[in-house]
Short mmCIF file of N, CA, C and O in Angstrom, two decimals:
data_model
loop_
_atom_site.label_atom_id
_atom_site.label_comp_id
_atom_site.label_asym_id
_atom_site.label_seq_id
_atom_site.Cartn_x
_atom_site.Cartn_y
_atom_site.Cartn_z
N UNK W 153 6.62 5.24 -8.37
CA UNK W 153 6.19 4.38 -8.85
C UNK W 153 5.62 4.27 -10.50
O UNK W 153 4.91 5.27 -10.78
N UNK W 154 6.56 3.50 -11.39
CA UNK W 154 6.28 3.62 -12.71
C UNK W 154 4.65 3.29 -13.17
O UNK W 154 4.16 2.30 -12.51
N UNK W 155 4.40 3.86 -14.39
CA UNK W 155 3.09 3.33 -14.90
C UNK W 155 3.05 2.00 -15.43
O UNK W 155 3.94 1.80 -16.14
N UNK W 156 2.04 1.35 -15.16
CA UNK W 156 1.97 -0.15 -15.49
C UNK W 156 0.57 -0.26 -16.10
O UNK W 156 -0.26 0.14 -15.28
N UNK W 157 0.10 -1.25 -17.15
CA UNK W 157 -0.84 -1.63 -17.55
C UNK W 157 -1.39 -2.72 -16.61
O UNK W 157 -0.45 -3.50 -16.57
N UNK W 158 -2.56 -2.65 -16.46
CA UNK W 158 -3.18 -4.02 -15.87
C UNK W 158 -3.33 -4.97 -16.63
O UNK W 158 -4.00 -4.89 -17.84
N UNK W 159 -3.13 -6.16 -16.29
CA UNK W 159 -2.89 -7.08 -17.14
C UNK W 159 -4.85 -7.96 -17.41
O UNK W 159 -4.88 -8.89 -18.19
N UNK W 160 -5.58 -7.36 -16.31
CA UNK W 160 -6.81 -7.87 -16.42
C UNK W 160 -7.95 -6.90 -16.39
O UNK W 160 -7.44 -5.52 -15.49
N UNK W 161 -8.95 -6.67 -16.93
CA UNK W 161 -9.86 -5.65 -16.83
C UNK W 161 -10.49 -5.62 -15.62
O UNK W 161 -10.86 -6.88 -15.00
N UNK W 162 -10.87 -4.66 -14.85
CA UNK W 162 -11.67 -4.50 -13.62
C UNK W 162 -13.19 -4.43 -13.88
O UNK W 162 -13.50 -3.62 -15.08
N UNK W 163 -14.44 -5.11 -13.10
CA UNK W 163 -15.44 -4.70 -13.15
C UNK W 163 -16.16 -4.19 -11.84
O UNK W 163 -15.58 -4.61 -10.91
N UNK W 164 -17.19 -3.42 -12.26
CA UNK W 164 -17.82 -2.69 -10.92
C UNK W 164 -18.60 -3.87 -10.25
O UNK W 164 -19.05 -4.62 -10.74
N UNK W 165 -18.73 -3.53 -9.06
CA UNK W 165 -19.22 -4.15 -7.87
C UNK W 165 -19.41 -3.42 -6.85
O UNK W 165 -18.97 -2.41 -6.44
N UNK W 166 -20.62 -3.75 -5.97
CA UNK W 166 -21.00 -3.06 -4.56
C UNK W 166 -21.22 -4.30 -4.20
O UNK W 166 -22.34 -4.79 -3.71
N UNK W 167 -20.03 -4.59 -3.11
CA UNK W 167 -20.64 -6.07 -2.03
C UNK W 167 -19.54 -5.65 -1.05
O UNK W 167 -18.56 -5.33 -0.64
N UNK W 168 -20.19 -5.96 0.08
CA UNK W 168 -19.98 -5.51 1.56
C UNK W 168 -19.54 -6.77 2.21
O UNK W 168 -20.28 -7.93 2.14
N UNK W 169 -18.13 -6.75 2.82
CA UNK W 169 -17.66 -7.81 3.36
C UNK W 169 -16.89 -7.62 4.31
O UNK W 169 -16.39 -6.36 4.70
N UNK W 170 -16.30 -8.44 5.03
CA UNK W 170 -15.34 -8.39 6.27
C UNK W 170 -14.00 -8.78 5.58
O UNK W 170 -14.01 -9.47 4.75
N UNK W 171 -13.07 -7.99 6.45
CA UNK W 171 -11.39 -8.35 5.97
C UNK W 171 -10.69 -8.51 7.11
O UNK W 171 -11.08 -7.82 8.36
N UNK W 172 -9.56 -9.07 7.03
CA UNK W 172 -8.66 -9.02 8.38
C UNK W 172 -7.45 -8.54 8.05
O UNK W 172 -6.87 -9.09 7.06
N UNK W 173 -6.92 -7.80 9.15
CA UNK W 173 -5.52 -7.24 9.14
C UNK W 173 -4.89 -7.69 10.42
O UNK W 173 -5.09 -6.89 11.29
N UNK W 174 -4.20 -8.72 10.23
CA UNK W 174 -3.62 -9.39 11.45
C UNK W 174 -4.65 -9.44 12.58
O UNK W 174 -5.43 -10.38 12.16
N UNK W 175 -4.65 -9.03 13.70
CA UNK W 175 -5.63 -9.53 14.63
C UNK W 175 -6.97 -8.71 14.43
O UNK W 175 -7.82 -8.93 15.03
N UNK W 176 -7.01 -7.67 13.96
CA UNK W 176 -8.31 -6.62 13.61
C UNK W 176 -8.98 -7.46 12.58
O UNK W 176 -8.51 -7.76 11.35
N UNK W 177 -10.27 -7.08 12.45
CA UNK W 177 -11.13 -7.32 11.51
C UNK W 177 -12.15 -5.98 11.19
O UNK W 177 -12.47 -5.36 11.92
N UNK W 178 -12.23 -5.63 9.91
CA UNK W 178 -12.91 -4.65 9.47
C UNK W 178 -14.11 -4.93 8.42
O UNK W 178 -14.23 -6.04 8.08
N UNK W 179 -14.90 -3.94 8.09
CA UNK W 179 -15.93 -3.78 7.27
C UNK W 179 -15.30 -3.33 6.13
O UNK W 179 -14.89 -1.99 6.08
N UNK W 180 -15.72 -3.83 4.70
CA UNK W 180 -15.21 -3.10 3.74
C UNK W 180 -16.51 -3.11 2.31
O UNK W 180 -17.05 -3.75 2.55
N UNK W 181 -16.32 -2.10 1.67
CA UNK W 181 -17.03 -2.31 0.48
C UNK W 181 -16.41 -2.86 -0.74
O UNK W 181 -15.01 -1.97 -1.00
N UNK W 182 -16.34 -3.66 -1.79
CA UNK W 182 -15.72 -4.15 -2.69
C UNK W 182 -16.25 -3.08 -3.85
O UNK W 182 -17.49 -3.61 -4.10
N UNK W 183 -15.76 -2.26 -4.48
CA UNK W 183 -16.24 -1.27 -5.56
C UNK W 183 -15.77 -2.01 -7.11
O UNK W 183 -16.50 -1.68 -7.92
N UNK W 184 -14.42 -2.70 -7.18
CA UNK W 184 -14.52 -3.47 -8.13
C UNK W 184 -13.44 -4.55 -8.41
O UNK W 184 -12.93 -4.57 -7.07
N UNK W 185 -13.72 -5.63 -9.12
CA UNK W 185 -12.55 -6.59 -9.01
C UNK W 185 -11.97 -6.93 -10.43
O UNK W 185 -12.66 -6.85 -11.52
N UNK W 186 -10.81 -8.07 -10.33
CA UNK W 186 -10.50 -8.63 -11.71
C UNK W 186 -9.95 -9.89 -11.24
O UNK W 186 -9.85 -10.19 -10.00
N UNK W 187 -9.25 -10.73 -11.83
CA UNK W 187 -8.88 -11.63 -11.58
C UNK W 187 -7.66 -11.87 -10.66
O UNK W 187 -7.36 -12.84 -9.93
N UNK W 188 -6.94 -10.54 -10.38
CA UNK W 188 -6.00 -10.40 -9.84
C UNK W 188 -5.84 -9.28 -8.61
O UNK W 188 -4.85 -9.48 -7.96
N UNK W 189 -7.03 -8.80 -8.70
CA UNK W 189 -7.17 -7.79 -7.73
C UNK W 189 -8.29 -7.28 -7.21
O UNK W 189 -9.36 -7.60 -8.14
N UNK W 190 -8.62 -6.27 -6.33
CA UNK W 190 -9.78 -5.57 -5.81
C UNK W 190 -9.63 -4.34 -5.41
O UNK W 190 -8.17 -3.74 -5.06
N UNK W 191 -10.44 -3.68 -5.68
CA UNK W 191 -10.48 -2.01 -5.04
C UNK W 191 -11.53 -1.94 -4.20
O UNK W 191 -12.47 -2.44 -4.46
N UNK W 192 -11.35 -1.52 -2.76
CA UNK W 192 -12.08 -1.51 -1.60
C UNK W 192 -12.32 -0.34 -0.84
O UNK W 192 -11.01 0.47 -0.89
N UNK W 193 -13.07 0.02 -0.08
CA UNK W 193 -12.84 1.09 0.67
C UNK W 193 -13.33 0.45 2.00
O UNK W 193 -14.49 -0.13 2.15
N UNK W 194 -12.61 0.80 3.29
CA UNK W 194 -12.96 0.18 4.29
C UNK W 194 -12.62 0.88 5.61
O UNK W 194 -12.20 2.10 5.53
N UNK W 195 -12.93 0.26 6.90
CA UNK W 195 -12.97 0.93 8.12
C UNK W 195 -11.77 1.05 8.74
O UNK W 195 -11.59 1.76 9.91
N UNK W 196 -10.80 -0.05 8.53
CA UNK W 196 -9.32 0.05 8.90
C UNK W 196 -8.43 0.71 8.12
O UNK W 196 -8.60 0.68 6.82
N UNK W 197 -7.56 1.54 8.60
CA UNK W 197 -6.74 2.30 7.58
C UNK W 197 -5.75 1.27 7.18
O UNK W 197 -4.83 0.53 7.87
N UNK W 198 -5.36 1.46 6.06
CA UNK W 198 -4.44 0.40 4.96
C UNK W 198 -3.38 1.20 4.82
O UNK W 198 -3.62 2.55 4.06
N UNK W 199 -2.00 0.90 4.30
CA UNK W 199 -0.93 1.13 4.18
C UNK W 199 -0.33 0.44 2.90
O UNK W 199 -0.33 -1.07 2.96
N UNK W 200 0.21 0.97 2.01
CA UNK W 200 0.92 -0.06 0.87
C UNK W 200 1.89 -1.04 1.57
O UNK W 200 2.60 -0.60 2.35
N UNK W 201 1.67 -2.35 0.97
CA UNK W 201 2.81 -3.35 1.64
C UNK W 201 1.88 -4.06 2.36
O UNK W 201 2.42 -5.30 2.82
N UNK W 202 0.79 -3.64 3.15
CA UNK W 202 0.30 -4.30 4.20
C UNK W 202 -0.20 -5.68 3.86
O UNK W 202 -1.08 -5.82 2.92
N UNK W 203 -0.83 -6.64 4.28
CA UNK W 203 -1.32 -7.77 3.96
C UNK W 203 -3.10 -7.76 4.51
O UNK W 203 -2.93 -7.37 5.57
N UNK W 204 -3.78 -8.25 3.61
CA UNK W 204 -5.10 -8.43 4.01
C UNK W 204 -5.67 -9.96 3.86
O UNK W 204 -5.09 -10.46 2.90
N UNK W 205 -6.45 -10.58 4.55
CA UNK W 205 -7.21 -11.68 4.15
C UNK W 205 -8.76 -11.50 4.14
O UNK W 205 -9.19 -10.44 4.80
N UNK W 206 -9.48 -12.24 3.09
CA UNK W 206 -11.00 -11.96 3.02
C UNK W 206 -11.21 -13.49 3.33
O UNK W 206 -11.01 -14.37 2.63
N UNK W 207 -11.73 -13.77 4.50
CA UNK W 207 -12.34 -14.88 4.96
C UNK W 207 -13.43 -15.58 4.13
O UNK W 207 -13.97 -15.02 3.29
N UNK W 208 -13.56 -16.84 4.06
CA UNK W 208 -14.22 -17.69 3.60
C UNK W 208 -15.81 -17.47 3.72
O UNK W 208 -16.59 -17.78 3.09
N UNK W 209 -16.41 -16.68 4.77
CA UNK W 209 -17.62 -16.45 4.85
C UNK W 209 -18.49 -15.68 3.94
O UNK W 209 -19.71 -15.77 3.62
N UNK W 210 -17.53 -15.01 2.84
CA UNK W 210 -18.09 -14.39 1.92
C UNK W 210 -18.36 -15.07 0.53
O UNK W 210 -18.43 -14.47 -0.56
N UNK W 211 -17.89 -16.28 0.56
CA UNK W 211 -17.83 -17.23 -0.30
C UNK W 211 -16.77 -16.93 -1.51
O UNK W 211 -16.73 -17.43 -2.52
N UNK W 212 -15.95 -16.33 -0.76
CA UNK W 212 -14.47 -16.10 -1.31
C UNK W 212 -13.50 -16.34 -0.19
O UNK W 212 -13.78 -16.17 0.78
N UNK W 213 -12.44 -16.75 -0.84
CA UNK W 213 -11.20 -17.07 0.32
C UNK W 213 -9.94 -16.73 -0.05
O UNK W 213 -9.28 -17.31 -1.18
N UNK W 214 -9.39 -15.43 0.14
CA UNK W 214 -8.20 -14.94 -0.47
C UNK W 214 -7.41 -14.83 0.84
O UNK W 214 -7.60 -13.95 1.95
N UNK W 215 -6.47 -15.95 1.13
CA UNK W 215 -5.84 -16.17 2.32
C UNK W 215 -4.67 -15.06 2.28
O UNK W 215 -4.11 -14.75 3.42
N UNK W 216 -4.27 -14.25 1.27
CA UNK W 216 -3.33 -13.05 1.25
C UNK W 216 -3.44 -12.40 0.32
O UNK W 216 -3.33 -12.86 -0.78
N UNK W 217 -3.55 -10.84 0.40
CA UNK W 217 -3.44 -10.04 -0.68
C UNK W 217 -2.95 -8.71 -0.27
O UNK W 217 -2.80 -8.72 1.31
N UNK W 218 -2.05 -8.25 -1.01
CA UNK W 218 -1.04 -7.23 -0.53
C UNK W 218 -1.66 -5.68 -1.03
O UNK W 218 -2.24 -5.74 -2.36
N UNK W 219 -1.66 -4.83 0.30
CA UNK W 219 -2.33 -3.54 -0.49
C UNK W 219 -1.39 -2.85 -1.53
O UNK W 219 -0.23 -2.32 -1.19
N UNK W 220 -2.06 -2.40 -2.54
CA UNK W 220 -1.02 -1.86 -3.54
C UNK W 220 -0.75 -0.39 -3.58
O UNK W 220 0.34 0.33 -3.54
N UNK W 221 -1.85 0.21 -3.35
CA UNK W 221 -2.07 1.87 -2.75
C UNK W 221 -3.31 1.99 -1.90
O UNK W 221 -4.19 1.09 -1.67
N UNK W 222 -3.26 3.12 -1.21
CA UNK W 222 -4.33 3.52 -0.51
C UNK W 222 -4.51 5.01 -0.24
O UNK W 222 -3.31 5.78 -0.70
N UNK W 223 -5.69 5.52 -0.55
CA UNK W 223 -6.29 6.82 -0.34
C UNK W 223 -6.91 6.96 0.57
O UNK W 223 -8.02 6.72 0.31
N UNK W 224 -6.75 7.56 1.76
CA UNK W 224 -7.76 7.76 2.93
C UNK W 224 -8.22 6.47 3.39
O UNK W 224 -7.52 5.61 3.66
N UNK W 225 -9.70 5.94 3.13
CA UNK W 225 -10.11 4.98 3.22
C UNK W 225 -10.32 3.88 2.18
O UNK W 225 -10.67 2.75 2.41
N UNK W 226 -10.11 4.27 1.05
CA UNK W 226 -9.73 3.58 -0.12
C UNK W 226 -8.47 2.95 -0.60
O UNK W 226 -7.48 3.48 -0.08
N UNK W 227 -8.28 1.58 -0.90
CA UNK W 227 -7.37 0.94 -1.13
C UNK W 227 -7.62 -0.18 -2.17
O UNK W 227 -8.71 -0.58 -2.37
N UNK W 228 -6.50 -0.54 -2.94
CA UNK W 228 -6.39 -1.75 -3.83
C UNK W 228 -5.69 -2.99 -3.31
O UNK W 228 -4.61 -2.60 -2.94
N UNK W 229 -5.86 -4.01 -3.42
CA UNK W 229 -5.11 -5.07 -3.24
C UNK W 229 -4.97 -6.00 -4.26
O UNK W 229 -5.85 -5.93 -5.29
N UNK W 230 -3.75 -6.45 -4.56
CA UNK W 230 -3.53 -7.63 -5.28
C UNK W 230 -3.49 -9.14 -4.77
O UNK W 230 -2.96 -9.27 -3.73
N UNK W 231 -4.10 -10.28 -5.30
CA UNK W 231 -3.97 -11.10 -4.65
C UNK W 231 -2.81 -12.08 -4.84
O UNK W 231 -2.16 -12.05 -5.83
N UNK W 232 -2.28 -12.45 -3.59
CA UNK W 232 -0.99 -13.27 -3.39
C UNK W 232 -1.55 -14.82 -3.28
O UNK W 232 -0.98 -15.65 -3.99
N UNK W 233 -2.18 -15.19 -2.35
CA UNK W 233 -2.75 -16.36 -2.14
C UNK W 233 -4.22 -16.55 -1.97
O UNK W 233 -4.66 -16.10 -1.44
N UNK W 234 -4.61 -17.44 -3.18
CA UNK W 234 -6.13 -17.27 -3.51
C UNK W 234 -6.38 -19.12 -3.53
O UNK W 234 -5.52 -19.75 -4.01
N UNK W 235 -7.36 -19.33 -2.70
CA UNK W 235 -7.69 -20.75 -2.75
C UNK W 235 -7.98 -21.06 -4.55
O UNK W 235 -8.68 -20.42 -5.07
N UNK W 236 -7.88 -22.30 -4.54
CA UNK W 236 -8.10 -22.83 -5.80
C UNK W 236 -9.50 -22.67 -6.56
O UNK W 236 -9.93 -22.27 -7.39
N UNK W 237 -10.31 -23.14 -5.61
CA UNK W 237 -11.83 -23.10 -5.98
C UNK W 237 -12.22 -21.42 -6.20
O UNK W 237 -13.29 -21.18 -6.80
N UNK W 238 -11.55 -20.37 -5.25
CA UNK W 238 -12.03 -18.85 -5.47
C UNK W 238 -11.76 -18.35 -6.77
O UNK W 238 -12.14 -17.84 -7.20
N UNK W 239 -10.13 -19.11 -7.14
CA UNK W 239 -9.70 -18.50 -8.42
C UNK W 239 -10.41 -18.93 -9.57
O UNK W 239 -10.76 -18.37 -10.42
N UNK W 240 -10.85 -20.16 -9.55
CA UNK W 240 -11.88 -20.74 -10.55
C UNK W 240 -13.09 -19.88 -10.58
O UNK W 240 -13.65 -19.47 -11.68
N UNK W 241 -13.65 -19.93 -9.25
CA UNK W 241 -15.18 -19.03 -9.34
C UNK W 241 -14.79 -17.72 -9.94
O UNK W 241 -15.59 -16.84 -10.49
N UNK W 242 -13.56 -16.90 -9.40
CA UNK W 242 -13.37 -15.31 -10.13
C UNK W 242 -13.32 -15.67 -11.33
O UNK W 242 -13.83 -14.57 -12.44
N UNK W 243 -12.44 -16.58 -12.09
CA UNK W 243 -12.35 -16.51 -13.61
C UNK W 243 -13.73 -16.58 -14.27
O UNK W 243 -14.02 -16.15 -15.25
N UNK W 244 -14.66 -17.72 -13.63
CA UNK W 244 -15.92 -17.70 -14.29
C UNK W 244 -16.71 -16.65 -14.17
O UNK W 244 -17.41 -16.46 -15.01
N UNK W 245 -16.73 -15.91 -13.12
CA UNK W 245 -17.36 -14.88 -12.71
C UNK W 245 -16.77 -13.55 -13.84
O UNK W 245 -17.78 -13.02 -14.70
N UNK W 246 -15.71 -13.52 -13.88
CA UNK W 246 -15.12 -12.47 -14.82
C UNK W 246 -15.61 -12.86 -16.16
O UNK W 246 -15.85 -11.95 -17.10
N UNK W 247 -15.55 -14.36 -16.83
CA UNK W 247 -16.00 -14.51 -18.13
C UNK W 247 -17.18 -14.03 -18.21
O UNK W 247 -17.80 -13.68 -19.52
N UNK W 248 -18.06 -14.50 -17.47
CA UNK W 248 -19.24 -13.81 -17.49
C UNK W 248 -19.56 -12.81 -17.68
O UNK W 248 -20.44 -12.00 -18.20
N UNK W 249 -18.92 -11.85 -16.96
CA UNK W 249 -19.04 -10.52 -16.85
C UNK W 249 -18.84 -9.63 -18.27
O UNK W 249 -19.26 -8.90 -18.90
N UNK W 250 -17.64 -10.32 -18.71
CA UNK W 250 -17.33 -9.97 -20.35
C UNK W 250 -18.13 -10.15 -21.15
O UNK W 250 -18.72 -9.43 -22.11
N UNK W 251 -18.89 -11.46 -20.88
CA UNK W 251 -20.08 -11.69 -21.86
C UNK W 251 -21.02 -10.95 -21.86
O UNK W 251 -22.00 -10.56 -22.77
N UNK W 252 -21.76 -10.80 -20.51
CA UNK W 252 -23.04 -10.17 -20.14
C UNK W 252 -22.72 -9.18 -18.98
O UNK W 252 -22.80 -9.68 -17.93
N UNK W 253 -22.44 -7.72 -19.32
CA UNK W 253 -21.97 -6.89 -18.23
C UNK W 253 -22.83 -6.52 -16.97
O UNK W 253 -22.85 -6.02 -16.43
N UNK W 254 -23.98 -7.07 -17.08
CA UNK W 254 -24.99 -6.94 -15.87
C UNK W 254 -24.39 -7.64 -14.52
O UNK W 254 -23.70 -8.67 -14.70
N UNK W 255 -24.53 -6.91 -13.59
CA UNK W 255 -24.03 -7.15 -12.25
C UNK W 255 -24.57 -8.83 -11.76
O UNK W 255 -25.71 -9.35 -11.97
N UNK W 256 -23.49 -9.76 -11.59
CA UNK W 256 -23.65 -11.10 -11.48
C UNK W 256 -23.28 -11.54 -9.96
O UNK W 256 -22.41 -11.02 -9.59
N UNK W 257 -24.18 -12.48 -9.32
CA UNK W 257 -23.49 -12.77 -7.99
C UNK W 257 -22.86 -13.87 -7.92
O UNK W 257 -22.84 -14.70 -8.74
N UNK W 258 -21.70 -13.74 -7.22
CA UNK W 258 -20.73 -14.86 -6.86
C UNK W 258 -21.38 -15.79 -6.37
O UNK W 258 -21.89 -15.98 -5.29
#
């Protein structure tokens, strides 16, 4: 895989959520986020190319995210399908983090 720069800065976070992989549901911790992706560690093993959903119960709704890389329980996903209100919330949240780096609740 060739080296590429991320188009958006990632921000630290410690947020425990559920996620779905097909018919299975797992718990994970989101360690950082950007407008286009997330770094997580979870209890379901993931492989690059698999799809994940983050249901609306966490005040975010990512209908489809693709696993970009994985190492043990840690993996990163890129948003593929994200609800418009969630996309707007993420952009607003990231903009606030740029201005005031203290942790802000979504």
